[in-house]
Amino acid sequence: MAAPAREAAAPAPAPAPVPAPAPVLDVERVRKDFPILSRTVHGRPLVYLDSAASAQCPRPVMRAVEDYCMQSHANVHRGVHLLSQEATAAYEGARDRVRRFLNARSTREILFVRGTTEAINLVAQSYARPRFGPGDEILITGLEHHANIVPWQMVRDQTGCSLAVAPIDRRGELPLNEFFKRLTPRTRLVAVAHVSNALGTILPVEEIVSAAHARGIPVLIDGAQAVSHRAVDVRALDCDFYAFSGHKLYGPTGIGVLYGREALLAEMPPWQGGGDMILTVTFERTTYNELPWKFEAGTPNMSGAVGLAAAIDYVEGLGLDAIGAHEQRLLEEATAELQRIAGLTIIGTAAHKASVISFTLEGIHPHDLGTILDSEGVAVRTGHHCAMPVMEFFGVPATARASFACYNTREEVHRLSAALHRAREVFR
Ligand code: PLP
């Protein structure tokens, strides 16, 4: 009998794609770029865990600002002399660098401002105020920074529109069903944080934008706490406005960005008047400049823009994936260590968090805790973190907050927890 024909061997299943390993950051090399990190505080090596408030500047940023000041500084746009042309090229070059960083379509969509706060105020006064009135609603969330609350309250008081707040839950997450319930025919604008500064929560901004857009509602994203941890692509997000600050991205203070969808910016009136934002002026009337300059009245912050562009080069050089992965490892380690400290409560336990850890320690006011940690050389922020409604929600007057950046190390996490153990002893 003939042997039964063997079944043709089934093709081997394709191996499941192996996720690429998270890139590794050479932190010791990174630290050499930040001269301030080698100073001492109260006789101890500095442990800087306050980068969510303001990140430190690396040498390439300082050098870019210095080179600009030493070689090319002059006022921009109007000068025919070489220095003015160089300054203009540096300033407008920085704008294009930001455009590429955010993957915006055009430099007409990139406005330089002082920071996130000014960016949101610009949208409030130039987009919302002329359009909204009684019956209209602006929707924010319960975890916003004051910069994404107060400008809308001002618009509310100026126009009679109202402000709705989607609640957060006890983990510091935004339940989307609650958020979606508040998207109503009255909603005219959604303004949400990408990442909460007080809790670390990463918001599902993609879902928020698509739900809002399905109802024709534009969305502003406060990206102050996001851009230093993850790549942001405004076209992929499809948001209408995106705001961030240079000083939280290892850049200088006094410079920030508002990305705005060109069609919206084109319809918006200027928000400040003066030089540079005009084409012609008579005593009777003024014609306004084109985008983006229509929104940049007065001499801009050229050296700040140059420094911001250098900061973007710096983080992209390290790789935002590598930075994010490194910070996540520190966050996990810090969370595990802090959870072992008796009486310590972590405020903000969302499943998706950026490298921010807010906490209280029973029996010690956060300000006293901050002072003790400072005496150990450990710099954390204490207070309400410009998010008083978040503090109220969690029933605490304040928290201590450690935030981790590309230059922090595991050893520094241990120094934080050792200092917290010492604080426990002092207040026992
Ligand atoms: N939004 C968030 C989430 C922030 O964390 C901050 C600053 O801490 C701001 C807005 C305001 O940023 P700036 O003070 O740079 O304008």
Coordinates of C-alpha atoms and ligand atoms in Angstrom, one line a residue:
M1 CA 0.0 0.0 0.0
A2 CA 1.2 3.3 -1.0
A3 CA 2.1 5.5 1.9
P4 CA -0.5 8.2 2.4
A5 CA 0.5 11.4 0.8
R6 CA 1.8 13.7 3.5
E7 CA -0.1 16.9 3.9
A8 CA 1.7 19.9 2.6
A9 CA 3.3 21.6 5.6
A10 CA 1.4 24.7 6.5
P11 CA 3.4 27.8 6.1
A12 CA 4.9 28.8 9.4
P13 CA 3.0 31.7 10.9
A14 CA 4.7 35.0 10.5
P15 CA 6.4 35.9 13.8
A16 CA 4.6 38.6 15.7
P17 CA 6.4 41.9 15.2
V18 CA 8.8 42.4 18.1
P19 CA 8.3 45.9 19.4
A20 CA 11.5 47.9 18.9
P21 CA 13.4 48.2 22.2
A22 CA 13.0 51.6 23.8
P23 CA 16.1 53.6 22.9
V24 CA 18.5 54.2 25.7
L25 CA 19.7 57.6 26.8
D26 CA 23.3 58.1 27.9
V27 CA 22.3 60.1 31.0
E28 CA 25.8 60.7 32.2
R29 CA 26.7 62.3 28.9
V30 CA 23.4 64.3 28.9
R31 CA 24.2 65.6 32.3
K32 CA 27.5 67.1 31.1
D33 CA 25.4 69.4 28.9
F34 CA 23.8 71.0 31.9
P35 CA 26.3 72.9 34.0
I36 CA 23.9 73.8 36.7
L37 CA 23.5 70.1 37.6
S38 CA 27.0 70.0 39.0
R39 CA 26.4 72.7 41.6
T40 CA 25.7 72.0 45.3
V41 CA 22.8 73.2 47.4
H42 CA 23.2 73.5 51.1
G43 CA 26.5 71.7 50.7
R44 CA 24.9 68.7 48.9
P45 CA 24.9 67.8 45.2
L46 CA 21.8 69.3 43.6
V47 CA 19.0 66.9 42.7
Y48 CA 16.8 68.9 40.4
L49 CA 13.3 67.4 40.3
D50 CA 11.4 70.5 39.3
S51 CA 11.6 70.4 35.5
A52 CA 7.8 70.5 35.1
A53 CA 8.0 74.0 36.5
S54 CA 11.0 74.9 34.4
A55 CA 13.6 72.6 32.8
Q56 CA 17.3 73.5 32.9
C57 CA 19.1 74.7 29.8
P58 CA 21.8 72.7 28.1
R59 CA 25.0 74.3 26.8
P60 CA 23.9 74.2 23.1
V61 CA 20.9 76.4 23.9
M62 CA 23.1 78.9 25.9
R63 CA 25.6 78.8 23.1
A64 CA 23.0 79.5 20.4
V65 CA 21.7 82.5 22.4
E66 CA 25.2 83.7 23.0
D67 CA 26.2 83.4 19.4
Y68 CA 23.1 85.2 18.3
C69 CA 23.8 88.0 20.8
M70 CA 27.5 88.2 20.0
Q71 CA 27.2 88.0 16.2
S72 CA 23.8 88.9 14.8
H73 CA 21.6 90.8 17.1
A74 CA 19.6 93.7 15.7
N75 CA 15.9 94.4 15.3
V76 CA 14.2 92.2 12.8
H77 CA 12.1 92.6 9.6
R78 CA 12.6 96.3 8.9
G79 CA 16.3 96.7 8.6
V80 CA 18.3 96.6 5.4
H81 CA 21.6 96.3 7.1
L82 CA 23.3 92.9 7.4
L83 CA 22.8 92.4 11.1
S84 CA 19.1 93.0 10.8
Q85 CA 19.0 90.5 7.9
E86 CA 20.9 88.0 9.9
A87 CA 18.6 88.5 12.9
T88 CA 15.5 88.1 10.7
A89 CA 16.9 85.0 9.2
A90 CA 17.6 83.6 12.7
Y91 CA 14.2 84.5 14.0
E92 CA 12.3 83.2 11.0
G93 CA 14.5 80.1 10.8
A94 CA 13.5 79.4 14.4
R95 CA 9.9 79.6 13.3
D96 CA 10.5 77.0 10.6
R97 CA 12.3 74.8 13.2
V98 CA 9.2 75.0 15.4
R99 CA 7.0 74.2 12.3
R100 CA 9.0 71.1 11.6
F101 CA 8.9 70.1 15.3
L102 CA 5.1 70.2 15.4
N103 CA 4.7 69.1 11.8
A104 CA 2.6 72.1 11.0
R105 CA 1.8 72.8 7.4
S106 CA 3.1 76.3 7.2
T107 CA 5.1 78.9 9.2
R108 CA 1.9 81.0 8.9
E109 CA 0.5 78.7 11.6
I110 CA 3.4 79.3 14.1
L111 CA 3.1 82.3 16.3
F112 CA 5.8 83.2 18.8
V113 CA 4.4 84.3 22.2
R114 CA 5.8 84.6 25.7
G115 CA 4.6 81.2 26.7
T116 CA 1.6 78.9 27.1
T117 CA -0.2 81.4 29.2
E118 CA 0.0 84.1 26.6
A119 CA -0.9 81.6 23.8
I120 CA -4.1 80.7 25.5
N121 CA -5.0 84.3 26.3
L122 CA -4.5 85.1 22.6
V123 CA -7.0 82.5 21.6
A124 CA -9.4 83.6 24.4
Q125 CA -9.3 87.2 23.3
S126 CA -8.9 86.9 19.6
Y127 CA -10.9 83.7 18.8
A128 CA -13.4 83.3 21.6
R129 CA -14.3 86.8 22.7
P130 CA -15.4 88.2 19.3
R131 CA -17.5 85.1 18.6
F132 CA -19.1 83.9 21.8
G133 CA -22.1 85.2 23.7
P134 CA -24.9 84.0 26.0
G135 CA -25.9 80.4 25.3
D136 CA -22.4 79.5 24.1
E137 CA -20.1 77.2 26.1
I138 CA -16.4 76.6 26.4
L139 CA -15.6 73.1 27.7
I140 CA -12.5 72.4 29.8
T141 CA -11.6 69.6 32.2
G142 CA -11.2 69.4 36.0
L143 CA -7.4 69.0 35.8
E144 CA -6.5 72.2 34.0
H145 CA -3.7 74.6 35.0
H146 CA -4.9 78.1 35.9
A147 CA -3.6 79.2 32.5
N148 CA -6.3 77.1 30.9
I149 CA -9.1 78.3 33.2
V150 CA -8.7 82.0 34.0
P151 CA -8.5 83.2 30.3
W152 CA -11.9 81.5 29.7
Q153 CA -13.4 82.9 32.8
M154 CA -12.4 86.3 31.5
V155 CA -14.1 85.6 28.2
R156 CA -17.1 84.4 30.0
D157 CA -17.3 87.6 32.0
Q158 CA -16.7 89.7 28.9
T159 CA -19.3 87.9 26.6
G160 CA -21.9 86.2 28.8
C161 CA -20.9 82.7 27.5
S162 CA -20.5 79.9 30.0
L163 CA -17.7 77.6 31.1
A164 CA -18.4 73.9 31.5
V165 CA -16.0 71.5 33.3
A166 CA -15.7 67.8 32.6
P167 CA -14.9 66.1 35.9
I168 CA -11.9 63.9 36.6
D169 CA -12.0 60.8 38.8
R170 CA -10.1 59.8 41.9
R171 CA -7.2 58.5 39.8
G172 CA -6.9 61.8 38.1
E173 CA -8.2 60.4 34.8
L174 CA -10.8 62.0 32.6
P175 CA -13.7 59.6 32.1
L176 CA -14.5 60.1 28.5
N177 CA -18.2 59.3 28.8
E178 CA -18.5 62.3 31.2
F179 CA -16.5 64.4 28.8
F180 CA -18.6 63.4 25.8
K181 CA -21.8 64.1 27.7
R182 CA -20.7 67.7 28.0
L183 CA -20.2 68.1 24.2
T184 CA -23.5 69.7 23.4
P185 CA -24.9 71.9 20.7
R186 CA -23.9 74.8 22.9
T187 CA -20.2 73.9 23.0
R188 CA -18.2 76.3 20.9
L189 CA -14.7 75.4 21.9
V190 CA -12.9 72.6 23.8
A191 CA -9.7 73.5 25.7
V192 CA -7.8 70.7 27.4
A193 CA -4.4 69.9 28.7
H194 CA -2.3 67.3 26.9
V195 CA -0.6 66.4 30.2
S196 CA -1.7 67.5 33.6
N197 CA 1.1 69.4 35.5
A198 CA -0.3 68.6 38.9
L199 CA -1.1 64.9 38.4
G200 CA 0.9 63.8 35.4
T201 CA -2.2 62.4 33.6
I202 CA -1.8 62.1 29.9
L203 CA -5.2 62.9 28.3
P204 CA -6.5 61.0 25.3
V205 CA -6.4 64.1 23.2
E206 CA -6.8 62.2 19.9
E207 CA -10.2 60.9 21.0
I208 CA -11.2 64.3 22.4
V209 CA -10.3 66.0 19.1
S210 CA -12.2 63.5 17.0
A211 CA -15.3 63.6 19.2
A212 CA -15.3 67.4 19.2
H213 CA -14.7 67.7 15.5
A214 CA -17.5 65.2 14.8
R215 CA -19.7 68.0 16.2
G216 CA -17.8 70.8 14.5
I217 CA -16.2 72.1 17.6
P218 CA -12.6 73.3 17.5
V219 CA -10.1 72.2 20.1
L220 CA -7.2 73.9 21.8
I221 CA -4.6 71.7 23.5
D222 CA -2.4 73.1 26.3
G223 CA 0.8 71.2 25.5
A224 CA 3.0 72.9 28.2
Q225 CA 3.7 69.6 29.9
A226 CA 3.7 67.4 26.8
V227 CA 6.3 68.6 24.3
S228 CA 9.3 67.7 26.4
H229 CA 8.2 64.1 26.8
R230 CA 6.8 63.0 23.5
A231 CA 6.7 63.9 19.9
V232 CA 3.7 66.1 19.0
D233 CA 2.3 66.1 15.5
V234 CA -0.4 68.7 15.2
R235 CA -1.5 67.4 11.8
A236 CA -1.9 63.8 13.2
L237 CA -3.7 65.2 16.3
D238 CA -5.8 67.4 14.0
C239 CA -6.1 70.0 16.8
D240 CA -7.0 73.6 16.0
F241 CA -4.6 75.3 18.5
Y242 CA -1.6 73.9 20.4
A243 CA 0.3 75.9 23.0
F244 CA 3.6 75.3 24.7
S245 CA 6.4 77.2 26.5
G246 CA 10.1 77.2 25.7
H247 CA 11.3 77.0 29.2
K248 CA 9.7 73.6 29.9
L249 CA 11.5 72.3 26.8
Y250 CA 15.0 73.1 28.0
G251 CA 14.8 76.4 26.2
P252 CA 14.9 80.0 27.4
T253 CA 12.1 81.7 29.4
G254 CA 9.9 84.4 27.7
I255 CA 9.4 82.4 24.5
G256 CA 6.6 80.1 23.6
V257 CA 4.5 79.0 20.7
L258 CA 0.9 79.0 19.6
Y259 CA 0.2 76.8 16.7
G260 CA -3.1 77.7 15.1
R261 CA -4.9 76.2 12.1
E262 CA -4.3 78.8 9.3
A263 CA -8.0 79.1 8.3
L264 CA -8.9 80.0 11.9
L265 CA -6.0 82.4 12.4
A266 CA -6.8 84.1 9.2
E267 CA -10.3 85.0 10.4
M268 CA -9.1 86.2 13.9
P269 CA -8.5 89.8 14.6
P270 CA -5.1 90.8 15.9
W271 CA -5.0 90.7 19.7
Q272 CA -2.4 93.4 20.3
G273 CA -1.6 96.5 18.2
G274 CA 1.7 98.1 17.5
G275 CA 4.7 97.7 15.3
D276 CA 5.3 94.7 13.0
M277 CA 1.7 93.6 13.0
I278 CA 0.7 96.3 10.4
L279 CA 1.1 96.8 6.7
T280 CA 0.0 100.5 6.6
V281 CA -1.1 103.0 9.2
T282 CA -2.8 106.3 8.9
F283 CA -4.6 108.2 11.6
E284 CA -7.9 107.0 10.0
R285 CA -7.1 103.3 9.6
T286 CA -4.6 100.5 9.8
T287 CA -4.2 97.5 7.6
Y288 CA -2.8 94.4 9.2
N289 CA 0.2 92.3 8.4
E290 CA -0.1 88.8 7.0
L291 CA 0.1 85.7 9.1
P292 CA 1.9 85.0 11.4
W293 CA 3.1 88.6 12.0
K294 CA -0.4 89.9 12.4
F295 CA -0.2 88.4 15.9
E296 CA 3.3 89.5 16.8
A297 CA 3.0 93.2 17.8
G298 CA 6.3 94.9 18.8
T299 CA 9.8 93.7 18.8
P300 CA 9.8 90.0 19.3
N301 CA 12.0 87.8 21.5
M302 CA 14.6 87.0 18.8
S303 CA 17.2 85.5 21.2
G304 CA 14.5 83.5 22.8
A305 CA 13.3 82.1 19.5
V306 CA 16.9 81.2 18.6
G307 CA 17.3 79.4 22.0
L308 CA 14.0 77.6 21.5
A309 CA 15.1 76.3 18.1
A310 CA 18.4 75.1 19.7
A311 CA 16.4 73.4 22.4
I312 CA 14.3 71.6 19.8
D313 CA 17.5 70.5 18.0
Y314 CA 18.7 69.3 21.4
V315 CA 15.7 67.1 22.3
E316 CA 15.3 65.8 18.9
G317 CA 19.1 65.0 18.9
L318 CA 18.6 62.9 22.1
G319 CA 15.4 61.5 20.7
L320 CA 12.0 62.2 22.3
D321 CA 11.4 58.4 22.4
A322 CA 14.6 57.9 24.3
I323 CA 13.8 60.8 26.7
G324 CA 10.2 59.5 27.2
A325 CA 11.3 55.9 27.9
H326 CA 14.0 57.1 30.3
E327 CA 11.6 59.3 32.2
Q328 CA 9.0 56.5 32.4
R329 CA 11.6 54.2 34.0
L330 CA 12.3 56.9 36.6
L331 CA 8.6 57.4 37.2
E332 CA 8.1 53.7 37.7
E333 CA 11.0 53.4 40.1
A334 CA 10.0 56.5 42.0
T335 CA 6.4 55.4 42.3
A336 CA 7.5 52.0 43.7
E337 CA 9.9 53.6 46.2
L338 CA 7.5 56.3 47.3
Q339 CA 4.7 53.7 47.8
R340 CA 6.9 52.0 50.4
I341 CA 7.0 55.2 52.6
A342 CA 4.5 55.0 55.5
G343 CA 1.9 57.8 55.3
L344 CA 2.8 58.9 51.8
T345 CA -0.1 59.2 49.4
I346 CA 0.5 59.7 45.7
I347 CA -2.0 62.1 44.2
G348 CA -2.7 61.2 40.6
T349 CA -2.5 57.5 39.8
A350 CA -3.7 57.5 36.1
A351 CA -2.8 54.5 34.0
H352 CA -1.0 56.8 31.5
K353 CA 1.2 59.4 33.2
A354 CA 4.1 61.6 32.2
S355 CA 7.0 61.8 34.6
V356 CA 5.3 63.8 37.3
I357 CA 4.6 62.4 40.8
S358 CA 2.6 64.5 43.2
F359 CA 2.3 63.3 46.8
T360 CA 1.5 64.2 50.4
L361 CA 3.2 62.9 53.5
E362 CA 0.9 62.5 56.5
G363 CA 1.5 65.0 59.3
I364 CA 3.8 67.2 57.3
H365 CA 2.7 70.2 55.4
P366 CA 4.0 70.1 51.8
H367 CA 5.9 73.4 52.3
D368 CA 7.7 72.0 55.4
L369 CA 8.4 68.9 53.4
G370 CA 9.8 70.9 50.5
T371 CA 12.1 72.8 52.9
I372 CA 13.4 69.6 54.4
L373 CA 14.0 68.1 51.0
D374 CA 15.8 71.3 50.0
S375 CA 18.1 71.1 52.9
E376 CA 19.1 67.7 51.5
G377 CA 19.7 69.2 48.1
V378 CA 16.6 67.8 46.6
A379 CA 14.5 70.5 44.7
V380 CA 10.8 69.6 44.4
R381 CA 7.9 72.0 43.9
T382 CA 5.3 72.3 46.7
G383 CA 2.0 74.1 46.6
H384 CA -1.1 74.1 44.4
H385 CA 0.9 74.0 41.2
C386 CA -1.4 76.6 39.7
A387 CA -4.1 74.0 39.7
M388 CA -6.2 74.9 42.8
P389 CA -9.3 73.1 41.5
V390 CA -7.3 69.9 41.4
M391 CA -6.2 70.4 45.0
E392 CA -9.8 71.0 46.0
F393 CA -10.9 67.9 44.2
F394 CA -8.5 65.7 46.1
G395 CA -9.1 67.6 49.4
V396 CA -5.6 68.7 49.9
P397 CA -4.3 72.3 50.3
A398 CA -1.1 71.5 48.4
T399 CA 1.2 68.6 47.3
A400 CA 4.9 68.1 46.9
R401 CA 5.7 67.3 43.3
A402 CA 8.8 65.6 41.8
S403 CA 9.2 65.8 38.1
F404 CA 11.8 63.9 36.0
A405 CA 13.6 65.0 32.9
C406 CA 16.2 63.7 30.5
Y407 CA 19.0 64.5 33.0
N408 CA 17.7 62.7 36.1
T409 CA 19.1 59.5 37.3
R410 CA 18.0 56.5 39.4
E411 CA 20.4 57.6 42.0
E412 CA 18.5 60.8 42.3
V413 CA 15.3 58.9 42.8
H414 CA 17.0 57.1 45.7
R415 CA 18.1 60.5 47.1
L416 CA 14.5 61.7 46.9
S417 CA 13.2 58.7 48.8
A418 CA 16.0 58.8 51.3
A419 CA 15.2 62.4 52.0
L420 CA 11.6 61.6 52.4
H421 CA 12.4 58.9 54.9
R422 CA 14.5 61.5 56.8
A423 CA 11.5 63.9 56.8
R424 CA 9.4 61.1 58.3
E425 CA 12.0 60.7 61.1
V426 CA 12.1 64.5 61.8
F427 CA 8.3 64.7 62.1
R428 CA 7.8 61.4 63.9
Ligands
PLP1 N1 -0.3 74.8 31.3 C1 0.3 73.9 32.0 C2 -0.2 72.4 32.0 C3 1.5 74.2 32.8 O1 2.1 73.2 33.5 C4 1.9 75.5 32.8 C5 3.1 75.9 33.6 O2 3.4 75.2 34.6 C6 1.3 76.4 32.0 C7 0.2 76.1 31.3 C8 1.7 77.9 32.0 O3 3.0 77.9 31.3 P1 3.8 79.3 31.3 O4 3.8 79.8 32.8 O5 5.1 79.0 30.8 O6 3.0 80.2 30.5

